[in-house]
Coordinates of C-alpha atoms and ligand atoms in Angstrom, one line a residue:
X1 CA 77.8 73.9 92.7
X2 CA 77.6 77.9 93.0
X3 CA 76.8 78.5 96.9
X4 CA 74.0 80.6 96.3
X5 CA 72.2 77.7 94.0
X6 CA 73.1 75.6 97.2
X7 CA 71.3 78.0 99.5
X8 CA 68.3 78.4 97.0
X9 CA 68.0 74.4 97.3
X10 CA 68.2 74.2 100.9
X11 CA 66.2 76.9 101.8
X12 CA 63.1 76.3 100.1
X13 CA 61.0 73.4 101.2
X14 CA 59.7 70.8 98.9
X15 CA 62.6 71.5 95.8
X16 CA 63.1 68.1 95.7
X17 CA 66.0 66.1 95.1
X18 CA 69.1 67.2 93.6
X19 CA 71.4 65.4 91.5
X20 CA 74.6 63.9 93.1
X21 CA 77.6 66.5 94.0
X22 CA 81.1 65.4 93.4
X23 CA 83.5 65.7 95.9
X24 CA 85.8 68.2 95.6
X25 CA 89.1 66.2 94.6
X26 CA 91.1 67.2 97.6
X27 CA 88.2 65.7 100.0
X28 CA 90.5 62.7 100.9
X29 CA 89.8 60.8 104.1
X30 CA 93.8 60.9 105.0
X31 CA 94.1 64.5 104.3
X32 CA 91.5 65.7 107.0
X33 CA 92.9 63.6 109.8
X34 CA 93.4 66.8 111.9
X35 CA 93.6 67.1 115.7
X36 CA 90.4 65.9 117.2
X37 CA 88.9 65.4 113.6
X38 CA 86.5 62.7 113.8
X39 CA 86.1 59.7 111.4
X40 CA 84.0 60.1 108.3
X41 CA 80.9 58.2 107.6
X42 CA 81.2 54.6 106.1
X43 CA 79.9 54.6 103.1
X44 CA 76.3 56.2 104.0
X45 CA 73.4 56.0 101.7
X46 CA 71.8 58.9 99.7
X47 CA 68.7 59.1 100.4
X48 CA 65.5 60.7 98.5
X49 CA 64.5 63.8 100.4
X50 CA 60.5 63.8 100.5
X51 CA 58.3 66.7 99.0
X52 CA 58.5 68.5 102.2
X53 CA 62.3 68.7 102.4
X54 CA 64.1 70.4 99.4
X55 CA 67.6 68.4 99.7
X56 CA 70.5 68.4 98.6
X57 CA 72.8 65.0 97.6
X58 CA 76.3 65.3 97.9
X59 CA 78.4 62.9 96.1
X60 CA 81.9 61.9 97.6
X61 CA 85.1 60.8 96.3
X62 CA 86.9 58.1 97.5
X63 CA 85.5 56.5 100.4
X64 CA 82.3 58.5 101.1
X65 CA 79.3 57.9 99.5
X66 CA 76.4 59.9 98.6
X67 CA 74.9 61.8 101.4
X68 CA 71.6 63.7 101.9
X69 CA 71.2 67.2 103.4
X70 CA 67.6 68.5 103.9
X71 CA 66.4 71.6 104.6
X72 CA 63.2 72.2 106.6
X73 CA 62.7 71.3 110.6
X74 CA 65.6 68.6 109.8
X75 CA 67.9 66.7 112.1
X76 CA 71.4 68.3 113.1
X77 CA 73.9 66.6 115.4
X78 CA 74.5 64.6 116.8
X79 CA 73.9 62.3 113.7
X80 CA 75.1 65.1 111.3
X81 CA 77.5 63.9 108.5
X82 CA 78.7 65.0 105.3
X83 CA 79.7 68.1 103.9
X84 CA 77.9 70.4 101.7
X85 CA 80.5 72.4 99.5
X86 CA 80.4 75.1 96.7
X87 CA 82.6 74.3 94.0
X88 CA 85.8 73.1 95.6
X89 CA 85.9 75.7 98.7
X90 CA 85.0 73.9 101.7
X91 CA 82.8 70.8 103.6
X92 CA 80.9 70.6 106.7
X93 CA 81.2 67.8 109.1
X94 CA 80.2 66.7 111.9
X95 CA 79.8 63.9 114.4
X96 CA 77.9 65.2 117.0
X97 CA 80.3 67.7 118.6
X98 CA 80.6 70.0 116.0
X99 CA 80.9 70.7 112.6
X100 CA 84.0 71.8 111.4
X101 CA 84.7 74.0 108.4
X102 CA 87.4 73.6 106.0
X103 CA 89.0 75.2 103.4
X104 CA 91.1 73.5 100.6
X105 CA 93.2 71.0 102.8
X106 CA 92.5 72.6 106.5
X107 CA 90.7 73.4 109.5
X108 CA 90.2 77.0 109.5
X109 CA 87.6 77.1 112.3
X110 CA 85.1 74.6 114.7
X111 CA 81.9 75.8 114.9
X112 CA 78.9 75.2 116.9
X113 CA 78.6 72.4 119.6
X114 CA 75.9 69.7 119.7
X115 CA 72.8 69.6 117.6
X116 CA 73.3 72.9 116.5
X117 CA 75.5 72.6 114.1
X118 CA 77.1 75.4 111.6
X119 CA 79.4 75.1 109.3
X120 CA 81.0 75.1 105.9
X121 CA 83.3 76.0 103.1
X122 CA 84.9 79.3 102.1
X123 CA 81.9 80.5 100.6
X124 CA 79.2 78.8 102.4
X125 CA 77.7 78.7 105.9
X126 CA 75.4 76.0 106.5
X127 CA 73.0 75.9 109.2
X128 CA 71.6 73.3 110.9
X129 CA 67.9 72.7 112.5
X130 CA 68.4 73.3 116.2
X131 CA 66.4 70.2 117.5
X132 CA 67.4 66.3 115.9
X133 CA 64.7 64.4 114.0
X134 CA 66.1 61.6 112.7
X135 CA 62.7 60.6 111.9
X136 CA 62.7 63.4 109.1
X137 CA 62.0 61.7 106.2
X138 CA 64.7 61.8 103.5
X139 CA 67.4 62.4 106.3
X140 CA 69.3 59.4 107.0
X141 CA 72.2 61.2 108.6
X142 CA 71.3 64.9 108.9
X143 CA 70.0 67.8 107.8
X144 CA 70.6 71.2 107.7
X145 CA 68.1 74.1 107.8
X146 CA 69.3 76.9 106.2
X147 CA 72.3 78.0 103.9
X148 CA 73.4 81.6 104.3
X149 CA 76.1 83.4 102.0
X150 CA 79.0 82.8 104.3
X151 CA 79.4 83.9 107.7
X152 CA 83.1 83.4 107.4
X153 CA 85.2 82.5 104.6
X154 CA 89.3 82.7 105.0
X155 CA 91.2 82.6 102.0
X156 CA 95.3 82.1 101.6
X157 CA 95.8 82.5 98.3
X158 CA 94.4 85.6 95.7
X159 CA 92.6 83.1 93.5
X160 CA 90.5 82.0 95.7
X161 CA 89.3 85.3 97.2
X162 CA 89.1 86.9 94.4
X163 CA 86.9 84.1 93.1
X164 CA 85.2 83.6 96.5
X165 CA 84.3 87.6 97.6
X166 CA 80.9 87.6 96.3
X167 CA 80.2 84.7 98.5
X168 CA 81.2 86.2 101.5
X169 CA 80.4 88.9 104.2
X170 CA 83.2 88.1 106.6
X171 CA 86.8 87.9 104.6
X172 CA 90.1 87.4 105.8
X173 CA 92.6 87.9 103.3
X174 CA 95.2 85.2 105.0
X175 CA 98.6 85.8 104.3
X176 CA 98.0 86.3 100.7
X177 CA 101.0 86.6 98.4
X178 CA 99.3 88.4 95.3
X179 CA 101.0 87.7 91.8
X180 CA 103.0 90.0 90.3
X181 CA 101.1 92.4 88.3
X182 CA 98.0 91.4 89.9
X183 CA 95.4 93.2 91.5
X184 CA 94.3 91.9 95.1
X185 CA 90.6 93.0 93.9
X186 CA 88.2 93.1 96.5
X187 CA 85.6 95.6 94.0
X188 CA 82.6 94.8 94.3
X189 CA 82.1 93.4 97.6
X190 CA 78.6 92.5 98.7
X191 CA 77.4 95.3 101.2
X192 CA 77.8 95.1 104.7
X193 CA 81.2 92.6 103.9
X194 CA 84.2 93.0 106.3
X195 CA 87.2 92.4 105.2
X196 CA 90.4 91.7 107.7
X197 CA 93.2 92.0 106.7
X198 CA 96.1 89.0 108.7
X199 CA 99.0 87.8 108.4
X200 CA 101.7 89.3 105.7
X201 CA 99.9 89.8 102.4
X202 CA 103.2 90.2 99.8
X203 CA 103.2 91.4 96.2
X204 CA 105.6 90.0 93.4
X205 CA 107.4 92.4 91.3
X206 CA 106.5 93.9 88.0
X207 CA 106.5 97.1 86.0
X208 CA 103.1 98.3 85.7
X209 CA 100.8 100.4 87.1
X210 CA 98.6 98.6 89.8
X211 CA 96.8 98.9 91.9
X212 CA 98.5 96.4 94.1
X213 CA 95.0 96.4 95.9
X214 CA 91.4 97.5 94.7
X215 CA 88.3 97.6 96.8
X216 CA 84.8 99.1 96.0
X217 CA 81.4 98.6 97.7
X218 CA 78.7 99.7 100.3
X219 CA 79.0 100.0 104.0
X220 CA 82.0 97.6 103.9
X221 CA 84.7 97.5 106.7
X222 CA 88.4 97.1 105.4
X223 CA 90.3 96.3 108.9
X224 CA 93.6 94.8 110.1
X225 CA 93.7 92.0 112.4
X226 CA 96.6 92.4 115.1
X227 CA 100.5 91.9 113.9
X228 CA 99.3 92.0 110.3
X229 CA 101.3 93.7 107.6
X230 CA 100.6 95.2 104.1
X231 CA 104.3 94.9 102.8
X232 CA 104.0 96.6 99.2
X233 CA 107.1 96.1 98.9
X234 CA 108.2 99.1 97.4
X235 CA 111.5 98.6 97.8
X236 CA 111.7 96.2 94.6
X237 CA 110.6 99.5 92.3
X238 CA 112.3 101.9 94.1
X239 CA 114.4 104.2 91.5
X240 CA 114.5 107.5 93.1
X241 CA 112.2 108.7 90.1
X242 CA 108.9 108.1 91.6
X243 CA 106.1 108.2 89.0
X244 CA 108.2 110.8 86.7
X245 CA 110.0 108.1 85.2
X246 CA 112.5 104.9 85.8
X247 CA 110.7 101.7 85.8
X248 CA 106.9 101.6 85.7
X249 CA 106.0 101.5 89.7
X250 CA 102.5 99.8 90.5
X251 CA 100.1 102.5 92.6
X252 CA 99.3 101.4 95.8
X253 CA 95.8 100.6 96.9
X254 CA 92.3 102.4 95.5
X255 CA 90.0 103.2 97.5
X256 CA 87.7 104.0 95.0
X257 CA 83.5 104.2 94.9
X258 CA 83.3 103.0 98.7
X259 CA 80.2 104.2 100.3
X260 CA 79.6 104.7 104.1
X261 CA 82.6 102.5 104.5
X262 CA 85.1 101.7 106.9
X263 CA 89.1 102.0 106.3
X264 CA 90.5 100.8 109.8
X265 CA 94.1 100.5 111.9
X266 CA 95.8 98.8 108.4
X267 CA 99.2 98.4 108.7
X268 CA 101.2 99.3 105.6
X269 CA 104.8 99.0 104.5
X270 CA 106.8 100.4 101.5
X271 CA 104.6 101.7 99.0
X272 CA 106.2 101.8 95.2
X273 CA 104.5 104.8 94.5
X274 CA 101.2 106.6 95.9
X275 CA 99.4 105.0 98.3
X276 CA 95.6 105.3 98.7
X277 CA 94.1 106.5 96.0
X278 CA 90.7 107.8 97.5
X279 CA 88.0 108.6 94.4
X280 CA 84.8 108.8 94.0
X281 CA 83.9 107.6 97.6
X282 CA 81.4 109.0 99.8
X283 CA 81.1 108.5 103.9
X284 CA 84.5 107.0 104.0
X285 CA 85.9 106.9 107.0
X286 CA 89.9 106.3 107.3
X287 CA 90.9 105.2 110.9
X288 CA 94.7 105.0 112.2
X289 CA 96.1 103.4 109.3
X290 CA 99.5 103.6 109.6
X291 CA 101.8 104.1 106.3
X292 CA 105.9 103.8 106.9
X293 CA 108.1 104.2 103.5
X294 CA 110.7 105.7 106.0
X295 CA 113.1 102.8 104.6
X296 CA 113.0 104.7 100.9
X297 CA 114.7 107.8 102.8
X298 CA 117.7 105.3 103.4
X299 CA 117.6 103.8 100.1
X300 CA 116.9 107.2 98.5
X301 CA 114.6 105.6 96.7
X302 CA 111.1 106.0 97.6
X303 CA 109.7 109.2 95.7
X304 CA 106.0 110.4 94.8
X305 CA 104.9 108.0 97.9
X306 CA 102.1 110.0 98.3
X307 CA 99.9 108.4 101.4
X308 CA 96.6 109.5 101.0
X309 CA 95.5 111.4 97.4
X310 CA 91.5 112.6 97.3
X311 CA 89.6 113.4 94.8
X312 CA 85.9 113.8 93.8
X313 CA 84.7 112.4 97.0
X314 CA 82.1 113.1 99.5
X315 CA 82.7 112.7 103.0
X316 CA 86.2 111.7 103.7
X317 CA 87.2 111.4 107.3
X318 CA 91.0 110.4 107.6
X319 CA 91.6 110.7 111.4
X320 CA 94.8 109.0 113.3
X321 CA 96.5 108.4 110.4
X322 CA 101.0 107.6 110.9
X323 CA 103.0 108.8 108.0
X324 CA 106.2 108.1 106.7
X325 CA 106.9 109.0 103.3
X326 CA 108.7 111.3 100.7
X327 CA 105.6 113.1 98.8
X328 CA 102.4 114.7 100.1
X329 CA 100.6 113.0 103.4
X330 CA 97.9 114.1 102.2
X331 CA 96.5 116.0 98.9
X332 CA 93.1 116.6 98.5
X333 CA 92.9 117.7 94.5
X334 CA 88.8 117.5 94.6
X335 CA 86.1 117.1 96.9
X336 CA 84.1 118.3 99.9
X337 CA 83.8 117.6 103.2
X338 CA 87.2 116.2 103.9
X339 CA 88.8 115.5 107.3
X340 CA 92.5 114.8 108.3
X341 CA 93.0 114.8 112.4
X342 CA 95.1 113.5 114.6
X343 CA 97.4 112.7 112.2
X344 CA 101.5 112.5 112.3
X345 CA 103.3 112.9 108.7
X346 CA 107.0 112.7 108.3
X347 CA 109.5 112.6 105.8
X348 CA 107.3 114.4 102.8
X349 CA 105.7 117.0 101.6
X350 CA 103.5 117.9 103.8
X351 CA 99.6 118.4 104.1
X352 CA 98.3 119.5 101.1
X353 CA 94.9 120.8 99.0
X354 CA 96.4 120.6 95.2
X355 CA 97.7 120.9 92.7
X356 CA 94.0 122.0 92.5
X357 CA 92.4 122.5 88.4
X358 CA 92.9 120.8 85.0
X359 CA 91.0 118.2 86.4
X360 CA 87.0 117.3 85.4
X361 CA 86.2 118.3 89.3
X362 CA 88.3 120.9 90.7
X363 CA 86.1 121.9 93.8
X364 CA 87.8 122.0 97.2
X365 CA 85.3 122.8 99.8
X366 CA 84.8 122.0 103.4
X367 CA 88.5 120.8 104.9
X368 CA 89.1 120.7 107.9
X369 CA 92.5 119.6 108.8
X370 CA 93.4 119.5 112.6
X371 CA 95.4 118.6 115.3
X372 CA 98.2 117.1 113.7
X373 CA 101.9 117.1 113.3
X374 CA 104.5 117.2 110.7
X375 CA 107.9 117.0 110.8
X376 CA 111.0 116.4 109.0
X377 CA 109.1 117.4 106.2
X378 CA 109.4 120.2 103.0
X379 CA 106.6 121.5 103.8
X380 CA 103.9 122.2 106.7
X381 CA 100.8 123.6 105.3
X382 CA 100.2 123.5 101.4
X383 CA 97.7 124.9 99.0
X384 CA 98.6 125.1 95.3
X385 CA 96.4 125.8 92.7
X386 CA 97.0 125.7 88.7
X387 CA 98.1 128.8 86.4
X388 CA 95.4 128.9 83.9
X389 CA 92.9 126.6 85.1
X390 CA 89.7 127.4 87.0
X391 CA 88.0 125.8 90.3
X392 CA 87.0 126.7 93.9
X393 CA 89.1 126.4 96.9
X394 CA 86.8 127.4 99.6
X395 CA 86.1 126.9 103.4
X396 CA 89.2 125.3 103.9
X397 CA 90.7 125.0 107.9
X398 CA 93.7 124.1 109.1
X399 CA 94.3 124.5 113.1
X400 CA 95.9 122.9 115.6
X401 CA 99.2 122.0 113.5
X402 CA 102.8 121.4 114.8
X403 CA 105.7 121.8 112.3
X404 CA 109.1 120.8 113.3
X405 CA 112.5 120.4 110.8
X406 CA 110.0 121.9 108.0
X407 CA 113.6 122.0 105.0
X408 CA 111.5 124.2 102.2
X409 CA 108.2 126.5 103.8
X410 CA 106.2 126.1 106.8
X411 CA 103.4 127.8 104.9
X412 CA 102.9 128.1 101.6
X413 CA 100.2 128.5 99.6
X414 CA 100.5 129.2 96.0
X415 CA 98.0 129.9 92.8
X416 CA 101.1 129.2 89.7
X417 CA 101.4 125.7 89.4
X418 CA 102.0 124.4 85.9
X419 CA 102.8 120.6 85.2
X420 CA 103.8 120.2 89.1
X421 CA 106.4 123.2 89.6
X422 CA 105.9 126.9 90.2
X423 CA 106.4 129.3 87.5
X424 CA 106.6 132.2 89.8
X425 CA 103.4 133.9 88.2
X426 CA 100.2 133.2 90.3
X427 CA 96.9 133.5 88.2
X428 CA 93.5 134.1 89.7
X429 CA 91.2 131.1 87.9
X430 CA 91.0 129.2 91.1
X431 CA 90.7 131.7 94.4
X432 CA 91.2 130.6 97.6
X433 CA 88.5 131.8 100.0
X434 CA 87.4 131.3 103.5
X435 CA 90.6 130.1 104.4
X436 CA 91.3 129.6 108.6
X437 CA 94.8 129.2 109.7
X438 CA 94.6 128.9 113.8
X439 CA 97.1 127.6 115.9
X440 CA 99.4 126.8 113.6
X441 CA 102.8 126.8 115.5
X442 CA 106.7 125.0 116.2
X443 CA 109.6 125.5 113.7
X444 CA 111.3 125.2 110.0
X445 CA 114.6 124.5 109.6
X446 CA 117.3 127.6 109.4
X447 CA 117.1 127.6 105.9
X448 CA 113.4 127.2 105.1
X449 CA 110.9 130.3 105.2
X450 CA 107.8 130.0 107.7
X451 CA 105.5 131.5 105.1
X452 CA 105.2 131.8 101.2
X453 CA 101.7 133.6 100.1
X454 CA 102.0 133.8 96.2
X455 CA 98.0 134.8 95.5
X456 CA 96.3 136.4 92.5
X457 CA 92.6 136.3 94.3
X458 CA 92.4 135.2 98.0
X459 CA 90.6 136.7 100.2
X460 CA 88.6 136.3 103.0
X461 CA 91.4 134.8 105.2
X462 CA 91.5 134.1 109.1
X463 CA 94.9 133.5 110.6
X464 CA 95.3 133.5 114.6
X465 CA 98.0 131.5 116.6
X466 CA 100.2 131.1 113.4
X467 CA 103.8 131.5 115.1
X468 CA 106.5 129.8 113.4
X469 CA 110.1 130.0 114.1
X470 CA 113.3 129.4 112.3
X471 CA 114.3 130.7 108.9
X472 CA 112.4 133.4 107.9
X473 CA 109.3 134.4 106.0
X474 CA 109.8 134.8 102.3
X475 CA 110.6 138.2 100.9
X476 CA 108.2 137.2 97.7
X477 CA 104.9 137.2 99.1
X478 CA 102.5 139.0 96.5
X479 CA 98.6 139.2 97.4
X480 CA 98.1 137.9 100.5
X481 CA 95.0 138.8 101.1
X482 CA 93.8 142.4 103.5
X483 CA 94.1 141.8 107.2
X484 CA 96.8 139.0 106.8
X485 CA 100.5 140.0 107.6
X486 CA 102.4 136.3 107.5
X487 CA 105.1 138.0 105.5
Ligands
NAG501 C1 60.3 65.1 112.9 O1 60.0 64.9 111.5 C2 58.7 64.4 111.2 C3 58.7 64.2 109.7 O2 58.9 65.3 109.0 C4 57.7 65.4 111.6 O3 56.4 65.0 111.4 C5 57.9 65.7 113.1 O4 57.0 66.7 113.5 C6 59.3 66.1 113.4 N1 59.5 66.2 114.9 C7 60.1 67.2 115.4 C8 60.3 67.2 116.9 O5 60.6 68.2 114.7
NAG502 C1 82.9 124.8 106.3 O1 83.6 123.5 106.5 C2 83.3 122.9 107.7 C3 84.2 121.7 107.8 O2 85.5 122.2 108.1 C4 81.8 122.6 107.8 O3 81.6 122.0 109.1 C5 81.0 123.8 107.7 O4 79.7 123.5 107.7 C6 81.4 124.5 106.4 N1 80.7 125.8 106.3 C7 79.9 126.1 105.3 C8 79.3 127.4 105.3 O5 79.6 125.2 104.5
NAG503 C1 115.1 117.3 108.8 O1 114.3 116.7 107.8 C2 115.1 116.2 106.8 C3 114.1 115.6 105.8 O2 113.2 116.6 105.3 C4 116.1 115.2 107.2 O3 116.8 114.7 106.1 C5 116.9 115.7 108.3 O4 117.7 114.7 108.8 C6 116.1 116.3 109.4 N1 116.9 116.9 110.4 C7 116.8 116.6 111.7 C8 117.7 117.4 112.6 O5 116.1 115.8 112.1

């Protein structure tokens, strides 16, 4: 039975009796014979719940007989025994101690102490009346009072929590090993879940395009429980061609439609390609999530790992954020009100706004991009824009940025992008406005240039602090805007 026809049978007084409940097949007597896990009933009786308890009869397999669960002022524990399942996720029992929950073949967490008994399945908390009445008519060996979509449900395997999310506001994603050219697909969630992420959650290998993980939802929390790891495994794809061509490399994890949600200290290993994918969300914050693809430097391998790519959000607040990685750290091609702080990036491409146009939304307004570091990177500071193509890039700050090792320009901002390289000629269908560049300061390698301005409209332009040093700027600056002497 569906949980929430469970619940709607146990919460309502006077439903009457249900029909019999199968056990799920793997509710064995031997199997559940777990440290201090009590004895099972003998054989109890089903019993008829009156019209002022709604109950529910569960049915068992082997050993176990019928049992009755009433809702209403019901006895608990210490008398409590039974389970109460949703289709094949889980059982409640108890003997007076407890009630313990289960899912598939074991304990995944004790809850509640005498006569107040909690419990149940991966997709179905039931609560228990707090006071006993084994007087309650209809209630032989217990009762419960309520049934609430799941205060906890665990799940080991992708199956089963892909099947089991809409049950649940509490998730942990166990040590999942996803199925090659599967999605782990946490859309959808029911607001207010949390999900937590534990263990090592693996990914098989095949060539298509992902995502490797999906979520969507409202006011949902996407955390990482300590020691866990997100291993993408990247290092199965890795070609040296990125996403411009080689074998078909899955993208990384979408982040798309979340609203006033919660991205927190994920740890995440080796993406094929691009990481987050962040689209169409709104009050998303993104909280030290750490990304290291520093293993496709040795390889050579990793390529296009972009770690965070925005687009046609509102409200993105990436703050604390450790990258390692060979493409942008960040790249914010639409959107408004965007935050990256406190961040580290190394290895890539830098922190970037673009390639900006050609897109259906190609408004970039409100960035703020501070205290952070980048290192061993090509670039620092990056804005690029498309030859041709029209949009806003407007309101944009970046202070408070250390370069070190920077190979190609500390900061370059460019408006002649066409199909991802420069042609050289900048065009003025997307200006760059109300740009701040403070305290921008540290060193590019010998052979890089500090600054590249290549502008056909910017203007309106504050730079203070911006000292870089090493290499030199680039003789082919062409409109900077007035006021602004980088190079
Ligand atoms: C026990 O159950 C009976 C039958 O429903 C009810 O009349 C009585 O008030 C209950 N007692 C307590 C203490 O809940
Ligand atoms: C400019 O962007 C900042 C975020 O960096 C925001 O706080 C501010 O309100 C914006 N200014 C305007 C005029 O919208
Ligand atoms: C500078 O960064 C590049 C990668 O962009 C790296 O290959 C090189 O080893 C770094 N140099 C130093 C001195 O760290």
């Amino acid at each position: 039975m569906h949980q929430n026809a469970l619940a709607s049978l146990l919460l309502g007084a006077g439903a009457g009796l249900v029909a019999a409940h199968p056990a799920p097949s793997w509710w064995k007597e031997s199997k559940h014979h777990h440290g201090g896990f009590p004895s099972g009933p003998s054989a109890s009786t089903s019993t008829a719940a009156t019209s002022s308890y709604s109950s529910y009869s569960l049915a068992s397999g082997s050993s176990y007989s019928s049992y009755s669960l009433a809702s209403g002022s019901g006895v608990a524990s210490p008398t409590l025994r039974g389970y109460a399942a949703s289709s094949a996720s889980g059982v409640a029992y108890s003997t007076g101690t407890g009630v313990y929950s289960y899912s598939a073949s074991s304990v995944v967490s004790v809850a509640a102490s005498t006569a107040s008994a909690v419990a149940v399945a991966s997709s179905t908390a039931v609560v228990s009346a707090s006071s006993s009445n084994s007087t309650a008519a209809g209630a032989t060996e217990g009762e419960v009072a309520s049934v609430t979509a799941s205060s906890s449900c665990t799940f080991t395997d992708l199956a089963s929590a892909v099947a089991g999310k809409a049950d649940c506001t509490d998730i942990v994603l166990s040590g999942i090993v996803v199925t090659a050219g599967e999605t782990l697909d946490m859309t959808d969630l029911t607001d207010g879940t949390t999900v937590t992420f534990e263990g090592t959650t693996t990914f098989g290998y095949s060539e298509w395009d992902g995502p490797l993980i999906s979520f969507s939802g409202t006011d949902i929390t996407i955390q990482g429980a300590d020691g866990h790891l997100i291993n993408m495994g990247g290092e199965q794809w890795w070609d040296g061609e990125g996403s411009n061509g080689g074998v078909t490399k899955p993208k990384g994890f979408y982040a798309h439609d979340l609203t006033d949600s919660t991205i927190t200290g994920l740890n995440i290993k080796n993406t094929p390609i691009q990481c987050f994918s962040i689209n169409g969300a709104s009050n998303l914050k993104v909280i030290d999530v750490t990304i290291d693809d520093s293993d496709g430097d040795v390889t050579d391998g990793g390529h296009n790992t972009d770690a965070f790519d925005v687009g046609s959000s509102t409200g993105v607040y990436i703050s604390g954020a450790v990258v390692k990685n060979q493409d942008d750290c960040l790249a914010i091609n639409s959107g408004t009100d965007i935050s990256f702080t406190g961040g580290s990036c190394s290895g890539g491409h830098g922190l970037s706004i673009g390639s900006v146009g050609g897109r259906d939304d190609n408004i970039v307004e409100n960035i703020y991009i501070a205290d952070s570091t980048i290192s061993n990177s090509e670039n620092g500071v990056r804005i690029k824009t498309i030859s041709g193509d029209t949009g806003t890039v407007k309101n944009v700050t970046y202070t408070g940025i250390t370069l070190s090792n920077i190979t190609d320009y500390g900061i370059v901002i460019e408006q002649d992008y066409e199909n991802g390289s420069p042609t050289g000629t900048p065009t003025d269908g997307v200006p760059i406005t109300d740009l701040t560049l403070s305290d921008i300061t540290g060193s590019v390698a010998s052979d890089a240039a500090t600054y590249y301005i290549l502008c056909a409209s910017c203007s309106d332009w504050t730079v203070s602090g911006v000292d870089l040093t090493g290499g030199s700027a680039s003789t082919d600056c062409e409109g900077t805007p007035t006021g602004v002497s980088l190079c």
